[in-house]
Amino acid sequence: MTESPAPNRWPDDDVILYDGVCVFCSRWVRFVAARDAKRRFRFTAIQSGYGTRLAQAFSINPEDPDTNAVIHGGVAYFKSDGALTVLSNLPEWEWVRALRLVPKPLRDAVYNLVARNRYRIFGKYGECFVPDEAMRARVLE
């Protein structure tokens, strides 16, 4: 599991940074929100003021993001580590912890392939995805 260095800690916890104009990324957020019974995770689009600051703190280009990020336990996780961290903290998805046995370079190669082609395969919104009323309280802007 890759942890960010100590200077890259973030004061808010259980925050998922995502590309708000990416259809796949927005569906990921809805998937997590629907299964997060404890309402543990909060979300921020990289295009929001808060999301841009978070991205810049972790050297993610807000204009061309190549990874999602999740802050969990005060530590930032990226790419496949980020996705597995989120999934493994959802009810009935704890089994994904076993996927950490797959070598990280292989997991991240698959992640990178999807990330590079996400707009072409899944599409892109003209503007940031707007969550419904029930989810809005969990969005940091």
mmCIF file of C-alpha atoms in Angstrom:
data_model
loop_
_atom_site.group_PDB
_atom_site.id
_atom_site.type_symbol
_atom_site.label_atom_id
_atom_site.label_comp_id
_atom_site.label_asym_id
_atom_site.label_seq_id
_atom_site.Cartn_x
_atom_site.Cartn_y
_atom_site.Cartn_z
ATOM 1 C CA MET A 1 0.000 0.000 0.000
ATOM 2 C CA THR A 2 1.441 3.368 -0.971
ATOM 3 C CA GLU A 3 1.169 6.126 1.563
ATOM 4 C CA SER A 4 1.911 9.744 0.898
ATOM 5 C CA PRO A 5 4.815 11.314 2.771
ATOM 6 C CA ALA A 6 4.051 13.091 6.057
ATOM 7 C CA PRO A 7 3.966 16.599 4.482
ATOM 8 C CA ASN A 8 1.164 15.385 2.209
ATOM 9 C CA ARG A 9 -1.316 14.753 4.967
ATOM 10 C CA TRP A 10 -4.680 16.461 4.662
ATOM 11 C CA PRO A 11 -6.787 17.742 7.578
ATOM 12 C CA ASP A 12 -10.075 16.233 6.326
ATOM 13 C CA ASP A 13 -10.530 12.481 6.322
ATOM 14 C CA ASP A 14 -12.437 10.042 4.109
ATOM 15 C CA VAL A 15 -12.555 12.452 1.176
ATOM 16 C CA ILE A 16 -12.646 11.146 -2.385
ATOM 17 C CA LEU A 17 -11.231 13.439 -5.063
ATOM 18 C CA TYR A 18 -12.663 12.720 -8.513
ATOM 19 C CA ASP A 19 -12.890 14.211 -11.996
ATOM 20 C CA GLY A 20 -16.328 15.845 -12.012
ATOM 21 C CA VAL A 21 -16.676 15.984 -15.807
ATOM 22 C CA CYS A 22 -15.768 12.320 -16.287
ATOM 23 C CA VAL A 23 -18.857 10.120 -16.691
ATOM 24 C CA PHE A 24 -17.029 7.041 -15.327
ATOM 25 C CA CYS A 25 -15.687 8.961 -12.315
ATOM 26 C CA SER A 26 -19.100 10.420 -11.511
ATOM 27 C CA ARG A 27 -20.652 6.950 -11.685
ATOM 28 C CA TRP A 28 -17.913 5.747 -9.317
ATOM 29 C CA VAL A 29 -18.966 8.437 -6.827
ATOM 30 C CA ARG A 30 -22.636 7.432 -7.110
ATOM 31 C CA PHE A 31 -21.651 3.750 -6.712
ATOM 32 C CA VAL A 32 -19.738 4.518 -3.506
ATOM 33 C CA ALA A 33 -22.435 6.824 -2.114
ATOM 34 C CA ALA A 34 -25.138 4.193 -2.673
ATOM 35 C CA ARG A 35 -23.161 1.521 -0.792
ATOM 36 C CA ASP A 36 -21.644 3.654 1.956
ATOM 37 C CA ALA A 37 -24.265 2.871 4.616
ATOM 38 C CA LYS A 38 -22.320 4.734 7.322
ATOM 39 C CA ARG A 39 -22.011 7.808 5.086
ATOM 40 C CA ARG A 40 -18.310 7.784 5.880
ATOM 41 C CA PHE A 41 -17.001 9.106 2.562
ATOM 42 C CA ARG A 42 -17.375 12.631 1.281
ATOM 43 C CA PHE A 43 -16.678 13.736 -2.265
ATOM 44 C CA THR A 44 -15.044 16.644 -4.037
ATOM 45 C CA ALA A 45 -14.739 17.246 -7.750
ATOM 46 C CA ILE A 46 -11.285 18.284 -8.851
ATOM 47 C CA GLN A 47 -12.940 21.211 -10.636
ATOM 48 C CA SER A 48 -14.253 22.693 -7.349
ATOM 49 C CA GLY A 49 -12.198 25.153 -5.319
ATOM 50 C CA TYR A 50 -11.700 22.622 -2.536
ATOM 51 C CA GLY A 51 -10.915 19.829 -5.009
ATOM 52 C CA THR A 52 -8.373 21.943 -6.863
ATOM 53 C CA ARG A 53 -6.563 22.779 -3.603
ATOM 54 C CA LEU A 54 -6.582 19.108 -2.617
ATOM 55 C CA ALA A 55 -5.257 18.048 -6.048
ATOM 56 C CA GLN A 56 -2.494 20.646 -5.984
ATOM 57 C CA ALA A 57 -1.458 19.576 -2.469
ATOM 58 C CA PHE A 58 -0.803 16.098 -3.882
ATOM 59 C CA SER A 59 0.735 17.200 -7.206
ATOM 60 C CA ILE A 60 -2.260 16.155 -9.295
ATOM 61 C CA ASN A 61 -2.806 18.432 -12.296
ATOM 62 C CA PRO A 62 -6.380 19.752 -11.940
ATOM 63 C CA GLU A 63 -6.469 20.466 -15.698
ATOM 64 C CA ASP A 64 -5.498 16.905 -16.651
ATOM 65 C CA PRO A 65 -5.956 14.562 -13.679
ATOM 66 C CA ASP A 66 -4.427 11.106 -14.107
ATOM 67 C CA THR A 67 -5.652 9.635 -10.828
ATOM 68 C CA ASN A 68 -8.352 9.726 -8.256
ATOM 69 C CA ALA A 69 -7.308 10.158 -4.666
ATOM 70 C CA VAL A 70 -8.797 9.239 -1.334
ATOM 71 C CA ILE A 71 -7.752 10.579 2.034
ATOM 72 C CA HIS A 72 -8.256 7.821 4.587
ATOM 73 C CA GLY A 73 -6.757 7.724 8.056
ATOM 74 C CA GLY A 74 -5.081 11.039 7.266
ATOM 75 C CA VAL A 75 -3.117 9.483 4.393
ATOM 76 C CA ALA A 76 -3.585 10.005 0.655
ATOM 77 C CA TYR A 77 -3.948 6.943 -1.574
ATOM 78 C CA PHE A 78 -3.815 7.126 -5.362
ATOM 79 C CA LYS A 79 -4.702 5.044 -8.416
ATOM 80 C CA SER A 80 -5.478 1.391 -7.616
ATOM 81 C CA ASP A 81 -4.587 1.874 -3.945
ATOM 82 C CA GLY A 82 -7.204 4.620 -3.740
ATOM 83 C CA ALA A 83 -9.925 2.531 -5.362
ATOM 84 C CA LEU A 84 -9.136 -0.523 -3.213
ATOM 85 C CA THR A 85 -9.048 1.583 -0.052
ATOM 86 C CA VAL A 86 -12.531 2.916 -0.766
ATOM 87 C CA LEU A 87 -14.032 -0.415 -1.803
ATOM 88 C CA SER A 88 -12.549 -2.306 1.144
ATOM 89 C CA ASN A 89 -14.306 0.115 3.504
ATOM 90 C CA LEU A 90 -17.761 -0.504 2.037
ATOM 91 C CA PRO A 91 -20.086 -3.149 3.474
ATOM 92 C CA GLU A 92 -19.937 -6.408 1.523
ATOM 93 C CA TRP A 93 -16.878 -5.204 -0.419
ATOM 94 C CA GLU A 94 -14.219 -6.031 2.176
ATOM 95 C CA TRP A 95 -13.177 -8.983 -0.011
ATOM 96 C CA VAL A 96 -11.376 -6.590 -2.393
ATOM 97 C CA ARG A 97 -8.550 -6.405 0.153
ATOM 98 C CA ALA A 98 -7.384 -9.665 -1.426
ATOM 99 C CA LEU A 99 -6.672 -7.732 -4.637
ATOM 100 C CA ARG A 100 -3.773 -6.054 -2.843
ATOM 101 C CA LEU A 101 -1.966 -9.359 -3.405
ATOM 102 C CA VAL A 102 -1.829 -8.465 -7.100
ATOM 103 C CA PRO A 103 1.452 -6.568 -7.626
ATOM 104 C CA LYS A 104 0.909 -2.811 -7.542
ATOM 105 C CA PRO A 105 2.623 -2.215 -10.929
ATOM 106 C CA LEU A 106 0.113 -4.576 -12.549
ATOM 107 C CA ARG A 107 -2.886 -3.047 -10.721
ATOM 108 C CA ASP A 108 -1.758 0.469 -11.630
ATOM 109 C CA ALA A 109 -1.140 -0.513 -15.277
ATOM 110 C CA VAL A 110 -4.814 -1.530 -15.550
ATOM 111 C CA TYR A 111 -5.865 1.621 -13.674
ATOM 112 C CA ASN A 112 -3.757 3.799 -16.015
ATOM 113 C CA LEU A 113 -5.238 2.143 -19.107
ATOM 114 C CA VAL A 114 -8.775 2.948 -17.958
ATOM 115 C CA ALA A 115 -7.802 6.453 -16.765
ATOM 116 C CA ARG A 116 -6.155 7.360 -20.084
ATOM 117 C CA ASN A 117 -9.190 6.232 -22.079
ATOM 118 C CA ARG A 118 -12.036 7.169 -19.711
ATOM 119 C CA TYR A 119 -13.409 10.065 -21.779
ATOM 120 C CA ARG A 120 -13.237 8.122 -25.039
ATOM 121 C CA ILE A 121 -14.885 4.999 -23.587
ATOM 122 C CA PHE A 122 -17.375 6.449 -21.098
ATOM 123 C CA GLY A 123 -17.784 10.056 -22.213
ATOM 124 C CA LYS A 124 -17.401 13.474 -20.673
ATOM 125 C CA TYR A 125 -19.942 15.913 -19.263
ATOM 126 C CA GLY A 126 -19.949 19.491 -20.555
ATOM 127 C CA GLU A 127 -19.793 20.658 -16.947
ATOM 128 C CA CYS A 128 -19.277 19.133 -13.531
ATOM 129 C CA PHE A 129 -21.627 16.373 -12.398
ATOM 130 C CA VAL A 130 -24.215 17.786 -9.979
ATOM 131 C CA PRO A 131 -25.182 15.375 -7.194
ATOM 132 C CA ASP A 132 -28.778 14.890 -6.165
ATOM 133 C CA GLU A 133 -30.165 16.474 -3.015
ATOM 134 C CA ALA A 134 -29.510 13.412 -0.832
ATOM 135 C CA MET A 135 -25.836 13.386 -1.757
ATOM 136 C CA ARG A 136 -25.237 17.125 -1.729
ATOM 137 C CA ALA A 137 -24.521 17.215 2.039
ATOM 138 C CA ARG A 138 -21.568 14.882 1.414
ATOM 139 C CA VAL A 139 -19.959 17.074 -1.263
ATOM 140 C CA LEU A 140 -17.119 19.425 -0.375
ATOM 141 C CA GLU A 141 -16.756 22.423 -2.658
#
